[in-house]
Tab-separated table of C-alpha atoms in Angstrom:
chain	number	residue	atom	x	y	z
Y	82	UNK	CA	15.083	-9.240	-0.107
Y	83	UNK	CA	12.686	-8.636	2.745
Y	84	UNK	CA	9.680	-10.949	2.824
Y	85	UNK	CA	6.454	-10.517	4.614
Y	86	UNK	CA	3.930	-13.433	4.772
Y	87	UNK	CA	0.245	-13.401	5.743
Y	88	UNK	CA	-1.907	-16.239	6.983
Y	89	UNK	CA	-4.521	-17.046	5.858
Y	90	UNK	CA	-4.553	-15.940	2.340
Y	91	UNK	CA	-8.318	-16.004	2.386
Y	92	UNK	CA	-10.954	-16.848	4.847
Y	93	UNK	CA	-14.757	-17.158	4.825
Y	94	UNK	CA	-16.643	-16.888	8.052
Y	95	UNK	CA	-20.109	-16.394	9.382
Y	96	UNK	CA	-21.315	-13.076	10.542
Y	97	UNK	CA	-20.588	-12.636	14.418
Y	98	UNK	CA	-17.603	-14.720	14.538
Y	99	UNK	CA	-14.006	-13.680	14.928
Y	100	UNK	CA	-11.188	-14.028	12.587
Y	101	UNK	CA	-7.428	-13.771	13.313
Y	102	UNK	CA	-4.947	-12.807	10.479
Y	103	UNK	CA	-1.211	-13.285	11.025
Y	104	UNK	CA	1.550	-11.063	9.560
Y	105	UNK	CA	5.084	-12.382	9.685
Y	106	UNK	CA	8.380	-10.775	8.587
Y	107	UNK	CA	10.378	-13.859	7.406
Y	108	UNK	CA	13.942	-12.652	7.095
Y	109	UNK	CA	14.144	-9.282	9.061
Y	110	UNK	CA	12.844	-7.764	12.253
Y	111	UNK	CA	9.980	-5.468	11.812
Y	112	UNK	CA	10.042	-2.683	14.484
Y	113	UNK	CA	6.898	-1.311	12.933
Y	114	UNK	CA	4.086	-3.092	11.198
Y	115	UNK	CA	1.112	-1.534	9.489
Y	116	UNK	CA	-2.287	-2.853	8.712
Y	117	UNK	CA	-4.247	-1.720	5.707
Y	118	UNK	CA	-7.679	-2.358	4.255
Y	119	UNK	CA	-8.502	-2.193	0.655
Y	120	UNK	CA	-12.163	-2.439	-0.771
Y	121	UNK	CA	-12.648	-3.253	-4.432
Y	122	UNK	CA	-11.332	-0.666	-6.810
Y	123	UNK	CA	-10.232	1.448	-4.049
Y	124	UNK	CA	-6.831	2.593	-2.555
Y	125	UNK	CA	-5.236	1.113	0.486
Y	126	UNK	CA	-6.439	2.702	3.635
Y	127	UNK	CA	-4.197	2.548	6.728
Y	128	UNK	CA	-6.008	1.045	9.668
Y	129	UNK	CA	-3.372	1.081	12.300
Y	130	UNK	CA	0.431	1.229	13.208
Y	131	UNK	CA	1.989	-1.155	15.578
Y	132	UNK	CA	5.382	-1.237	17.177
Y	133	UNK	CA	6.664	-4.255	18.880
Y	134	UNK	CA	5.589	-4.488	22.513
Y	135	UNK	CA	3.398	-1.357	22.522
Y	136	UNK	CA	-0.267	-0.635	21.817
Y	137	UNK	CA	-1.265	-0.034	18.242
Y	138	UNK	CA	-2.099	3.414	17.040
Y	139	UNK	CA	-5.348	3.425	15.241
Y	140	UNK	CA	-6.380	5.654	12.498
Y	141	UNK	CA	-9.422	7.997	12.912
Y	142	UNK	CA	-12.701	6.047	12.218
Y	143	UNK	CA	-11.127	2.548	12.938
Y	144	UNK	CA	-12.661	0.890	16.040
Y	145	UNK	CA	-9.823	-0.527	18.106
Y	146	UNK	CA	-12.140	-2.813	20.024
Y	147	UNK	CA	-13.253	-4.329	16.719
Y	148	UNK	CA	-9.935	-4.606	14.975
Y	149	UNK	CA	-7.522	-5.995	17.691
Y	150	UNK	CA	-3.888	-5.763	16.879
Y	151	UNK	CA	-1.107	-7.468	18.678
Y	152	UNK	CA	2.504	-7.099	17.858
Y	153	UNK	CA	3.966	-9.560	20.203
Y	154	UNK	CA	7.467	-9.914	18.535
Y	155	UNK	CA	9.684	-8.349	16.054
Y	156	UNK	CA	8.510	-10.809	13.421
Y	157	UNK	CA	4.841	-11.237	14.281
Y	158	UNK	CA	1.734	-9.080	14.282
Y	159	UNK	CA	-1.831	-10.215	14.266
Y	160	UNK	CA	-5.080	-8.505	13.402
Y	161	UNK	CA	-8.340	-9.968	14.878
Y	162	UNK	CA	-11.590	-8.969	13.450
Y	163	UNK	CA	-14.046	-9.337	16.295
Y	164	UNK	CA	-17.749	-10.098	15.702
Y	165	UNK	CA	-17.188	-9.728	11.903
Y	166	UNK	CA	-20.012	-8.520	9.735
Y	167	UNK	CA	-20.572	-8.581	5.991
Y	168	UNK	CA	-19.216	-4.941	5.848
Y	169	UNK	CA	-15.866	-6.124	7.106
Y	170	UNK	CA	-15.462	-8.177	3.977
Y	171	UNK	CA	-12.261	-6.806	2.347
Y	172	UNK	CA	-8.787	-7.338	1.424
Y	173	UNK	CA	-6.427	-6.956	4.368
Y	174	UNK	CA	-2.848	-6.179	3.613
Y	175	UNK	CA	0.031	-5.892	6.232
Y	176	UNK	CA	3.466	-4.317	5.875
Y	177	UNK	CA	6.621	-4.215	8.006
Y	178	UNK	CA	9.700	-2.135	8.109
Y	179	UNK	CA	13.088	-2.456	9.780
Y	180	UNK	CA	13.246	1.025	11.173
Y	181	UNK	CA	12.999	4.609	10.616
Y	182	UNK	CA	13.790	5.826	6.972
Y	183	UNK	CA	13.214	2.318	5.751
Y	184	UNK	CA	10.977	1.060	3.014
Y	185	UNK	CA	7.803	-0.890	4.031
Y	186	UNK	CA	7.565	-4.436	2.729
Y	187	UNK	CA	4.058	-5.628	2.032
Y	188	UNK	CA	2.482	-8.958	2.592
Y	189	UNK	CA	0.456	-10.813	0.008
Y	190	UNK	CA	-2.895	-9.973	1.577
Y	191	UNK	CA	-5.786	-11.771	3.166
Y	192	UNK	CA	-9.048	-11.769	1.506
Y	193	UNK	CA	-11.917	-11.913	4.057
Y	194	UNK	CA	-15.551	-12.689	3.215
Y	195	UNK	CA	-18.084	-12.543	5.928
Y	196	UNK	CA	-21.270	-14.233	5.201
T	1496	UNK	CA	-2.769	16.605	6.833
T	1497	UNK	CA	-0.965	15.165	3.981
T	1498	UNK	CA	-2.993	14.631	0.864
T	1499	UNK	CA	-1.798	12.571	-2.200
T	1500	UNK	CA	-3.641	13.089	-5.625
T	1501	UNK	CA	-3.042	10.961	-8.631
T	1502	UNK	CA	-4.205	11.598	-12.080
T	1503	UNK	CA	-5.529	10.218	-14.254
T	1504	UNK	CA	-7.506	7.621	-12.126
T	1505	UNK	CA	-8.145	5.616	-15.251
T	1506	UNK	CA	-6.171	5.376	-18.396
T	1507	UNK	CA	-6.697	3.059	-21.399
T	1508	UNK	CA	-4.121	3.392	-24.087
T	1509	UNK	CA	-2.776	1.523	-26.980
T	1510	UNK	CA	0.474	-0.362	-27.124
T	1511	UNK	CA	3.482	1.410	-28.117
T	1512	UNK	CA	2.193	4.781	-26.980
T	1513	UNK	CA	3.876	6.794	-24.279
T	1514	UNK	CA	1.978	8.249	-21.319
T	1515	UNK	CA	2.635	9.846	-17.836
T	1516	UNK	CA	0.740	9.507	-14.516
T	1517	UNK	CA	1.009	12.368	-12.136
T	1518	UNK	CA	1.179	12.378	-8.296
T	1519	UNK	CA	0.788	15.512	-6.379
T	1520	UNK	CA	1.137	15.815	-2.625
T	1521	UNK	CA	0.216	18.584	-0.207
T	1522	UNK	CA	3.085	18.776	2.450
T	1523	UNK	CA	6.818	18.591	2.388
T	1524	UNK	CA	8.101	14.894	2.327
T	1525	UNK	CA	11.362	13.225	1.860
T	1526	UNK	CA	10.305	9.979	0.467
T	1527	UNK	CA	7.923	8.990	-2.378
T	1528	UNK	CA	7.045	5.530	-3.596
T	1529	UNK	CA	5.434	3.934	-6.625
T	1530	UNK	CA	3.710	0.566	-6.466
T	1531	UNK	CA	2.020	-1.694	-8.877
T	1532	UNK	CA	-0.804	-3.805	-8.055
T	1533	UNK	CA	-2.326	-6.665	-10.284
T	1534	UNK	CA	-5.946	-7.676	-9.675
T	1535	UNK	CA	-6.316	-9.852	-6.503
T	1536	UNK	CA	-2.795	-9.292	-5.629
T	1537	UNK	CA	-0.789	-7.162	-3.093
T	1538	UNK	CA	1.612	-4.371	-3.876
T	1539	UNK	CA	4.713	-4.722	-5.797
T	1540	UNK	CA	7.373	-2.012	-5.168
T	1541	UNK	CA	8.493	-0.178	-8.150
T	1542	UNK	CA	10.618	2.869	-7.234
T	1543	UNK	CA	11.655	4.655	-4.045
T	1544	UNK	CA	12.457	8.448	-4.714
T	1545	UNK	CA	14.446	10.140	-1.920
T	1546	UNK	CA	15.494	13.550	-3.284
T	1547	UNK	CA	14.706	16.421	-5.344
T	1548	UNK	CA	15.428	15.612	-8.934
T	1549	UNK	CA	15.683	11.888	-8.394
T	1550	UNK	CA	14.967	9.947	-11.513
T	1551	UNK	CA	14.777	6.016	-11.630
T	1552	UNK	CA	14.157	3.829	-14.585
T	1553	UNK	CA	13.250	0.265	-14.897
T	1554	UNK	CA	12.427	-1.090	-18.273
T	1555	UNK	CA	9.600	0.933	-19.858
T	1556	UNK	CA	8.809	2.810	-16.537
T	1557	UNK	CA	10.553	5.840	-15.423
T	1558	UNK	CA	9.878	7.896	-12.274
T	1559	UNK	CA	10.919	11.276	-11.165
T	1560	UNK	CA	10.460	13.542	-8.182
T	1561	UNK	CA	10.311	17.276	-7.875
T	1562	UNK	CA	9.970	18.042	-4.120
T	1563	UNK	CA	9.791	21.802	-4.763
T	1564	UNK	CA	6.616	21.295	-6.793
T	1565	UNK	CA	5.558	18.355	-4.739
T	1566	UNK	CA	5.092	16.313	-7.825
T	1567	UNK	CA	6.219	12.904	-9.029
T	1568	UNK	CA	5.514	11.495	-12.474
T	1569	UNK	CA	5.493	7.890	-13.651
T	1570	UNK	CA	6.269	7.723	-17.490
T	1571	UNK	CA	5.504	4.809	-19.506
T	1572	UNK	CA	7.408	4.423	-22.685
T	1573	UNK	CA	6.063	2.229	-25.586
T	1574	UNK	CA	3.533	0.568	-23.500
T	1575	UNK	CA	2.953	-3.123	-23.686
T	1576	UNK	CA	-0.004	-5.155	-22.481
T	1577	UNK	CA	1.971	-6.591	-19.625
T	1578	UNK	CA	1.889	-3.244	-17.925
T	1579	UNK	CA	-1.831	-3.211	-17.509
T	1580	UNK	CA	-2.224	-2.861	-13.798
T	1581	UNK	CA	-3.147	-0.336	-11.057
T	1582	UNK	CA	-0.368	1.956	-10.112
T	1583	UNK	CA	-0.221	3.768	-6.686
T	1584	UNK	CA	2.075	6.498	-5.597
T	1585	UNK	CA	2.434	6.835	-1.828
T	1586	UNK	CA	4.252	9.707	0.136
T	1587	UNK	CA	5.968	9.139	3.501
T	1588	UNK	CA	4.538	11.453	6.252
T	1589	UNK	CA	7.859	11.478	7.961
T	1590	UNK	CA	6.221	11.565	11.407
T	1591	UNK	CA	8.133	10.257	14.171
T	1592	UNK	CA	9.384	6.646	13.895
T	1593	UNK	CA	6.090	5.359	12.519
T	1594	UNK	CA	6.815	7.030	9.257
T	1595	UNK	CA	3.274	6.106	7.900
T	1596	UNK	CA	2.657	6.483	4.180
T	1597	UNK	CA	-0.362	7.963	2.641
T	1598	UNK	CA	-1.523	6.498	-0.714
T	1599	UNK	CA	-2.939	8.228	-3.693
T	1600	UNK	CA	-6.250	6.715	-5.139
T	1601	UNK	CA	-4.356	4.640	-7.781
T	1602	UNK	CA	-4.395	4.817	-11.700
T	1603	UNK	CA	-5.853	1.997	-13.325
T	1604	UNK	CA	-3.929	1.459	-16.472
T	1605	UNK	CA	-5.441	-0.690	-19.285
T	1606	UNK	CA	-3.306	-1.190	-22.291
T	1607	UNK	CA	-5.021	-2.388	-25.391
T	1608	UNK	CA	-3.199	-4.944	-27.462
């Protein structure tokens, strides 16, 4: 199957610091990766779509200067939450897909708690 | 803009009963997904439905798709406690190569032993 990993699985940080979350496709090349955020008892909300080697496309209402996304290779995308605040505390989930008309494979998620 | 609506949003049912979760979407799409999420976990893929009339079954779960009605159903037969989870449907927007998917709000299923 297609496996996506995320690191770290959970992180606690102080307000004002930056946090980087990694998303890796372990056994396939992900031409497109997606980043989602999920608040408790809510659905997944797409934050941005990234294609390898190009700038990410952010959804309306998502601050691209706050949530920096880098898709440096076909197996790695990173999300950096800059100057994190308590309201950024959430469950962040990434997914990757091989190409068009392909299923998305989801990572295990990263739980972020900002104090 | 594609909208995906699920109902019910919360369902409490007894074991051995049957029930159906509905997923309506607002614009044409050629791909619909059902996922399961356990508390504190990420998504587990259940079904991918690709064409009108598609029906897929896995154990006590069966999913179907009616693209003309823009409706998918997830039917649970003789529910067991292990099926307690949140179930999401998601619809592919089919836009360019990104093909992002839009999720419904989810149905929290609680099966009473």
